[in-house]
Structure formats: structure tokens, C-alpha cells
């Protein structure tokens, strides 16, 4: 294969095979993920035939992880996490500690060093976000209480892993590995210093992300939305996701994954986040597939024959060990058995973070290639069996619920904590919805339904137009426009009623009408007072956006200009009538 088409070949063959095997996997009622992994094994160095460039595949996989974490950040709800914190934090921490300890003891039993054992255990302790979200989506359970507990738990695990990824290189030497190329010999002071510098860099990064990010990024996206180009908007979203991930890794030494996660989280608060998420989704899907393919490429299937006991050991740790720990913790916290079972099933698998951590362990001499291979074997087995685990759990729950002798102590007697948490989650959800409603303007369909004025626009034009609208509300009696003032906004009424006062004359406007256009078009001061009569909602356009909007859609401009002229004429006549009446008096 000529060197210069390596990238094309890797992407094309990787995606094509992933599609074929993913499709086959679905046919066999397995998750498509299994197919992608098998596709990876097929193009990997450990199977005959074509061998894809594993370096390139690794980089493509890294893009997949960045986009994935960006997506997680975009959907990450701090409120949800806070609501489930009492179960998610102790659960995740205890599960990581227990799984790491079991893994380390098992590995030391095989004669591995403590450092290797810890890396193996830690890698086996964290479940995969991709696998979990896909499993919950398939079961329509993302929004359920149990689903949210599992997601919150996983986010805590992810955050702990991010910390582990940052600390591992700093601690590598102390654990018996190497800090990296050209590193000096270990010294306690050196270790503390490295740790301190690492933590300082991460903190600086987080402070910048949390303080400056929310001011700059949503503003930037809004500017781009103003241009009216959908393409540029998608590009901006991608540039933010990948650009921040890359530069934060270069500048602050944090992982690509953490950088991308924060980029997503910062945008999460913006009212444009939904659109940003929809735009990058297809790319995120494609690169996530390449991620699994590249993982499959690293896997040497012969390990199953060479080290069957080790493979069974790690698989059991992930499938049984972790599940029992999770089950015990959830039970001890007073939740029903069904919650404990579902959370355990959700977390009885490993994925992306395990590979990343394992690979980092190999780089720092803490894990052998064989160790990484074991992690891959555990991932392949646990991801493949995850659906089975879920259906087993479903059967068990149904079995328990049918038997009063079991149902009472396992479910009903323990419903209090569950109901309390459910209440907190519902509250958090309502608050989030209220907040979203305050930011929300319309969907293109709503826009059309409420404003016949926009009927002539294409679907895409409507989609772009709503990006410019800022929502506004008013209570009865609120003066929105004062005659003689300078123009700032144009208002489109989506609900409620307002009154225009020209002299002593009153004109009522309702949903679908608009006002505030005359002064913007003419450049003169406001021609009348406008006051809300009812609780009203508006979509507003700034002077600049309104002018640009008129320029872009000449047919709408003509309609609006004609009505403005009519209104002006009406007011002139009316004021003249008033003047004659006054003169007569
Ligand atoms: P503007 O002059 O910017 O601010 C006051 C607004 O009241 C004006 O734009 C119109 O949108 C609205 N307005 C003025 N006169 C009339 C009218 N006769 N009928 C309906 N609306 C009017």
C-alpha cells in the first residue's frame, strides 16, 4: 500500500468492515459494538490479511474519544448529578477501590508487580460511557431514575479516571515504572513537585474553562449563528470541541478527553447547545466506530488459548466482582433490589477509559502488552455479554415482583429512599426545563405555526432564523416601547397581547403580530408607546439582526415595509384628525 494513502485506507476499510460486522452483530442480536471490535481484529496485526496502520487508527480513535466526551459534556447535567450524588459518589468510589484492590491482588497472585496490578485493577474498575448509554437508550431507560443513577455513577467514575490519567504519569516511577522518555531517577521531592505541577496545571485549566469559557464560547457561537451559515456553525462547533481538546492537552497537559468534556460542558449552558449537539452527532458516531475498530486492532485473540485462566479471571472480575460490589453498596444505601440489580448490570462492562488507562500504563512501563491484551479481552467479553446480563436482570426482577414473600422485603419496604430520590430528580428536571424555557425560542415548525409571515422561508432558512431570536417576556402593564426613544429591538409576539398607543388611539396586537419595526426601518425615534396587556412572550431581534434579516429575505422585507408604511399612514391621518379636532375646539 503506498504510504500516502494509508489514512484513506484505514478510514475506508475500517468503516466498511465495521459496517459489515456491525450489521451482522445486530442480526445475531448482539450490540453492533461487538461487530466494530471484530472488524478491528480483522484488520489488526493478529489476524491474516490486510493490516491497517495502527498508529493512524489510534489517532482516529482519539478524535472519537474527544467527540464523545464533548457530547457527554454537552449533555452533562450538574443538577442531575447533584440529585444522585448521595448514591453515585460513594457507589463509584467504593466500586473503584474494591475492583482495583481485587484486580491488584489477583495480578499479584500471577506474580505481577503491585504497580501493574493497580493499573490492571483500575482499568477494570471503570465502565464505558458509550456502552452504558447505548444499553440504556436501547431500553428507553436514559431518563428513568435507575438510568440516571447509573449515568451519575459513571460520570463520577469518569471524573476519577480523568484524575487517574493525570496522576499516573506523575506516579509512574514511584510505582516501579518510568516517568517517560529522558526522566531522571526517582526522588520524593521530584515526585511531589511533579504532582504539584500537574495538579496546578489541571486547576488552572479548570478555572479558565469554568470562568472564561462560558463568557466566550456561547458568544462566539452566537456570532457565527448570525452569519446565517449552517456549515460555518457546524465548523465552529467542531473547531471548539477539537481545538479546545488539543490546545488544553498541549498547554496544560490534561487529557484530550478532559479538554473536550469541559468544552462541551461550557456550551451546555448555552441555548445553542442543542443545535451544536445535533450537528456533531453524525461525526461523533463515525469516529466512535473507528475508536472501537482501533481497539479491536490491538487485540490478540490467541491470549484466550495462551492464558485462559487469566482471561476468565478478568472477565469474572468485571462481570461478577464489580456487580456484587455495586449490588452491595446500593443495597446498603437502602435502595430497592431492582435498582441495585439495574445499576450493577449497567456497570458490568468496561470500555474506552480502560483502554486509555491501560495504554498509558504500557507507555510508562507499568503494564505489559499482555496486560493490555487482558483488558481488551475483558472488554470484548463484557460488552458482548452486557445485553445478556441485562435480560437476566430483567427476569430476576420480574421473578421477585411476582413473589410477595420476596417483593415486600426487597422492594416495597425499601421504596422510601427511591421515592425521595425520584422526587429530587423530578424537581431538578423541572428546574432545568424552566431554565430551558426561558432560553428557548421556537422550533422551525412552531415558528411557522405562529408567524405566517415566515411561510415563504425554506426549512433551513427558518432553522437559521430562530438562532437569531432572543426570547423575552412581559407582565401586564409593562411598557415595552416608549414613543420618542431610540430603536433597539424588534418584537415578534408569540403569546399574549400588547397595546400600541398613538395619541389617544389604541391598537391591539396579538400572537403572530410584530412591532418595533418602524423605527428600525426609518432610523427615526419610536413612533408610539407599546405596553403589554397580558402575560406575553416574544421573540426579539436586535436592530442589527433585524436589518440583516430584512436584507436577506427581500420578500419578507417587502411585506414588512408595506405594513410599516400602512401603519405610518394610519398614524398620520389619525394625528391630523386629532389636530383638526383640537383646532375646532
Ligand atoms: P416603532 O416606531 O419602532 O415603535 C412603536 C411601534 O408601534 C411601531 O414601531 C410599530 O411597530 C407599532 N405601531 C405604530 N403604529 C401602529 C399602528 N397604527 N398599528 C399597529 N402598530 C403600530
Short mmCIF file of N, CA, C and O and ligand atoms in Angstrom, two decimals, residues 481-491 498-502 505-509 513-522 524-530 563-564 566-572 574, ligand 1:
data_model
loop_
_atom_site.label_atom_id
_atom_site.label_comp_id
_atom_site.label_asym_id
_atom_site.label_seq_id
_atom_site.Cartn_x
_atom_site.Cartn_y
_atom_site.Cartn_z
N UNK A 481 -42.10 49.70 24.76
CA UNK A 481 -41.52 50.73 23.89
C UNK A 481 -42.11 52.07 24.29
O UNK A 481 -43.31 52.17 24.58
N UNK A 482 -41.27 53.09 24.34
CA UNK A 482 -41.75 54.45 24.69
C UNK A 482 -41.56 55.34 23.46
O UNK A 482 -40.48 55.34 22.86
N UNK A 483 -42.60 56.05 23.10
CA UNK A 483 -42.51 56.93 21.92
C UNK A 483 -41.37 57.91 22.10
O UNK A 483 -41.17 58.44 23.20
N UNK A 484 -40.61 58.13 21.05
CA UNK A 484 -39.51 59.09 21.11
C UNK A 484 -38.16 58.48 21.45
O UNK A 484 -37.12 59.09 21.23
N UNK A 485 -38.19 57.23 21.98
CA UNK A 485 -36.90 56.57 22.31
C UNK A 485 -36.19 56.13 21.03
O UNK A 485 -36.78 56.05 19.97
N UNK A 486 -34.92 55.77 21.24
CA UNK A 486 -34.15 55.19 20.13
C UNK A 486 -34.55 53.74 19.95
O UNK A 486 -34.86 53.06 20.93
N UNK A 487 -34.48 53.23 18.72
CA UNK A 487 -34.87 51.84 18.49
C UNK A 487 -33.77 50.90 18.95
O UNK A 487 -32.59 51.22 18.83
N UNK A 488 -34.15 49.79 19.57
CA UNK A 488 -33.15 48.76 19.87
C UNK A 488 -33.58 47.38 19.36
O UNK A 488 -32.85 46.71 18.67
N UNK A 489 -34.84 47.00 19.68
CA UNK A 489 -35.28 45.64 19.31
C UNK A 489 -36.53 45.68 18.45
O UNK A 489 -37.32 46.63 18.53
N UNK A 490 -36.69 44.62 17.66
CA UNK A 490 -37.98 44.39 17.00
C UNK A 490 -38.61 43.19 17.71
O UNK A 490 -37.90 42.24 18.07
N UNK A 491 -39.93 43.24 17.97
CA UNK A 491 -40.61 42.19 18.75
C UNK A 491 -41.56 41.39 17.87
O UNK A 491 -42.35 41.98 17.13
N UNK A 498 -50.47 42.96 23.30
CA UNK A 498 -49.90 44.28 23.64
C UNK A 498 -50.81 45.35 23.05
O UNK A 498 -51.65 45.07 22.19
N UNK A 499 -50.60 46.59 23.54
CA UNK A 499 -51.40 47.70 23.04
C UNK A 499 -50.47 48.79 22.53
O UNK A 499 -49.54 49.20 23.24
N UNK A 500 -50.75 49.27 21.31
CA UNK A 500 -49.97 50.37 20.74
C UNK A 500 -50.78 51.64 20.97
O UNK A 500 -51.98 51.66 20.67
N UNK A 501 -50.13 52.67 21.51
CA UNK A 501 -50.86 53.91 21.77
C UNK A 501 -50.30 55.03 20.90
O UNK A 501 -49.14 55.41 21.04
N UNK A 502 -51.13 55.49 19.95
CA UNK A 502 -50.73 56.64 19.12
C UNK A 502 -51.68 57.76 19.53
O UNK A 502 -52.87 57.70 19.24
N UNK A 505 -55.33 57.08 20.51
CA UNK A 505 -55.83 55.89 19.83
C UNK A 505 -55.09 54.64 20.31
O UNK A 505 -53.90 54.68 20.54
N UNK A 506 -55.87 53.55 20.45
CA UNK A 506 -55.26 52.30 20.95
C UNK A 506 -55.41 51.20 19.91
O UNK A 506 -56.52 50.97 19.42
N UNK A 507 -54.31 50.49 19.62
CA UNK A 507 -54.39 49.37 18.67
C UNK A 507 -53.85 48.13 19.36
O UNK A 507 -52.75 48.17 19.94
N UNK A 508 -54.64 47.06 19.32
CA UNK A 508 -54.18 45.84 20.00
C UNK A 508 -53.48 44.91 19.00
O UNK A 508 -53.94 44.75 17.87
N UNK A 509 -52.38 44.30 19.46
CA UNK A 509 -51.68 43.32 18.62
C UNK A 509 -51.57 42.02 19.40
O UNK A 509 -51.40 42.04 20.62
N UNK A 513 -48.38 38.80 15.40
CA UNK A 513 -48.08 40.18 15.02
C UNK A 513 -46.66 40.53 15.46
O UNK A 513 -46.06 39.83 16.27
N UNK A 514 -46.20 41.65 14.96
CA UNK A 514 -44.88 42.13 15.39
C UNK A 514 -44.95 43.63 15.55
O UNK A 514 -45.88 44.29 15.04
N UNK A 515 -44.00 44.19 16.27
CA UNK A 515 -43.95 45.66 16.44
C UNK A 515 -42.51 46.08 16.72
O UNK A 515 -41.65 45.23 17.00
N UNK A 516 -42.29 47.39 16.62
CA UNK A 516 -40.94 47.90 16.86
C UNK A 516 -40.11 47.92 15.60
O UNK A 516 -38.90 48.17 15.64
N UNK A 517 -40.77 47.64 14.47
CA UNK A 517 -40.02 47.59 13.21
C UNK A 517 -39.87 48.97 12.59
O UNK A 517 -38.89 49.23 11.88
N UNK A 518 -40.83 49.88 12.86
CA UNK A 518 -40.87 51.14 12.11
C UNK A 518 -39.62 51.98 12.36
O UNK A 518 -39.00 52.49 11.42
N UNK A 519 -39.27 52.14 13.62
CA UNK A 519 -38.12 52.99 13.93
C UNK A 519 -36.83 52.39 13.37
O UNK A 519 -35.93 53.12 12.94
N UNK A 520 -36.76 51.07 13.37
CA UNK A 520 -35.53 50.44 12.84
C UNK A 520 -35.44 50.68 11.33
O UNK A 520 -34.38 51.02 10.80
N UNK A 521 -36.57 50.55 10.64
CA UNK A 521 -36.54 50.74 9.19
C UNK A 521 -36.26 52.21 8.85
O UNK A 521 -35.42 52.51 8.00
N UNK A 522 -36.95 53.11 9.56
CA UNK A 522 -36.84 54.52 9.16
C UNK A 522 -35.62 55.22 9.75
O UNK A 522 -35.16 56.23 9.24
N UNK A 524 -35.80 56.71 12.47
CA UNK A 524 -36.37 57.76 13.33
C UNK A 524 -36.59 57.21 14.73
O UNK A 524 -36.51 56.00 14.94
N UNK A 525 -36.96 58.08 15.69
CA UNK A 525 -37.29 57.57 17.03
C UNK A 525 -38.58 56.75 16.99
O UNK A 525 -39.30 56.77 15.99
N UNK A 526 -38.85 56.05 18.09
CA UNK A 526 -40.05 55.22 18.19
C UNK A 526 -41.31 56.05 17.93
O UNK A 526 -41.42 57.18 18.45
N UNK A 527 -42.24 55.49 17.18
CA UNK A 527 -43.41 56.28 16.78
C UNK A 527 -44.56 56.20 17.78
O UNK A 527 -45.51 56.96 17.68
N UNK A 528 -44.52 55.23 18.70
CA UNK A 528 -45.66 55.07 19.60
C UNK A 528 -45.23 54.38 20.89
O UNK A 528 -44.13 53.81 20.94
N UNK A 529 -46.11 54.42 21.89
CA UNK A 529 -45.89 53.63 23.11
C UNK A 529 -46.43 52.23 22.86
O UNK A 529 -47.48 52.09 22.24
N UNK A 530 -45.72 51.20 23.38
CA UNK A 530 -46.29 49.85 23.31
C UNK A 530 -46.23 49.24 24.71
O UNK A 530 -45.17 49.24 25.35
N UNK A 563 -46.43 47.06 5.43
CA UNK A 563 -47.25 47.24 6.64
C UNK A 563 -46.79 48.44 7.44
O UNK A 563 -47.59 49.21 7.98
N UNK A 564 -45.45 48.62 7.51
CA UNK A 564 -44.93 49.77 8.26
C UNK A 564 -45.43 51.06 7.61
O UNK A 564 -45.82 52.00 8.32
N UNK A 566 -48.17 51.40 5.88
CA UNK A 566 -49.60 51.49 6.19
C UNK A 566 -49.82 52.05 7.60
O UNK A 566 -50.65 52.93 7.81
N UNK A 567 -49.02 51.48 8.55
CA UNK A 567 -49.15 51.93 9.93
C UNK A 567 -48.81 53.41 10.04
O UNK A 567 -49.49 54.18 10.72
N UNK A 568 -47.74 53.82 9.33
CA UNK A 568 -47.31 55.22 9.37
C UNK A 568 -48.42 56.12 8.83
O UNK A 568 -48.75 57.16 9.42
N UNK A 569 -48.98 55.67 7.70
CA UNK A 569 -50.04 56.46 7.05
C UNK A 569 -51.25 56.59 7.99
O UNK A 569 -51.81 57.68 8.17
N UNK A 570 -51.60 55.44 8.62
CA UNK A 570 -52.73 55.41 9.54
C UNK A 570 -52.51 56.41 10.68
O UNK A 570 -53.40 57.18 11.04
N UNK A 571 -51.28 56.42 11.21
CA UNK A 571 -50.98 57.31 12.33
C UNK A 571 -51.03 58.77 11.90
O UNK A 571 -51.53 59.62 12.64
N UNK A 572 -50.51 59.03 10.67
CA UNK A 572 -50.50 60.41 10.18
C UNK A 572 -51.94 60.93 10.09
O UNK A 572 -52.27 61.99 10.59
N UNK A 574 -54.52 59.83 11.57
CA UNK A 574 -55.12 59.92 12.89
C UNK A 574 -54.66 61.19 13.63
O UNK A 574 -55.48 61.91 14.21
P1 LIG B 1 -41.71 51.69 16.31
O1 LIG B 1 -41.98 53.05 15.77
O2 LIG B 1 -40.33 51.19 16.19
O3 LIG B 1 -42.18 51.63 17.82
C1 LIG B 1 -43.56 51.68 18.09
C2 LIG B 1 -44.24 50.59 17.34
O4 LIG B 1 -45.64 50.54 17.42
C3 LIG B 1 -44.01 50.80 15.84
O5 LIG B 1 -42.68 50.66 15.54
C4 LIG B 1 -44.97 49.82 15.26
O6 LIG B 1 -44.46 48.55 15.27
C5 LIG B 1 -46.11 49.91 16.25
N1 LIG B 1 -47.16 50.73 15.66
C6 LIG B 1 -47.16 52.07 15.46
N2 LIG B 1 -48.31 52.44 14.88
C7 LIG B 1 -49.04 51.36 14.69
C8 LIG B 1 -50.34 51.12 14.11
N3 LIG B 1 -51.08 52.09 13.63
N4 LIG B 1 -50.78 49.85 14.08
C9 LIG B 1 -50.04 48.85 14.59
N5 LIG B 1 -48.83 49.03 15.14
C10 LIG B 1 -48.32 50.26 15.19
#
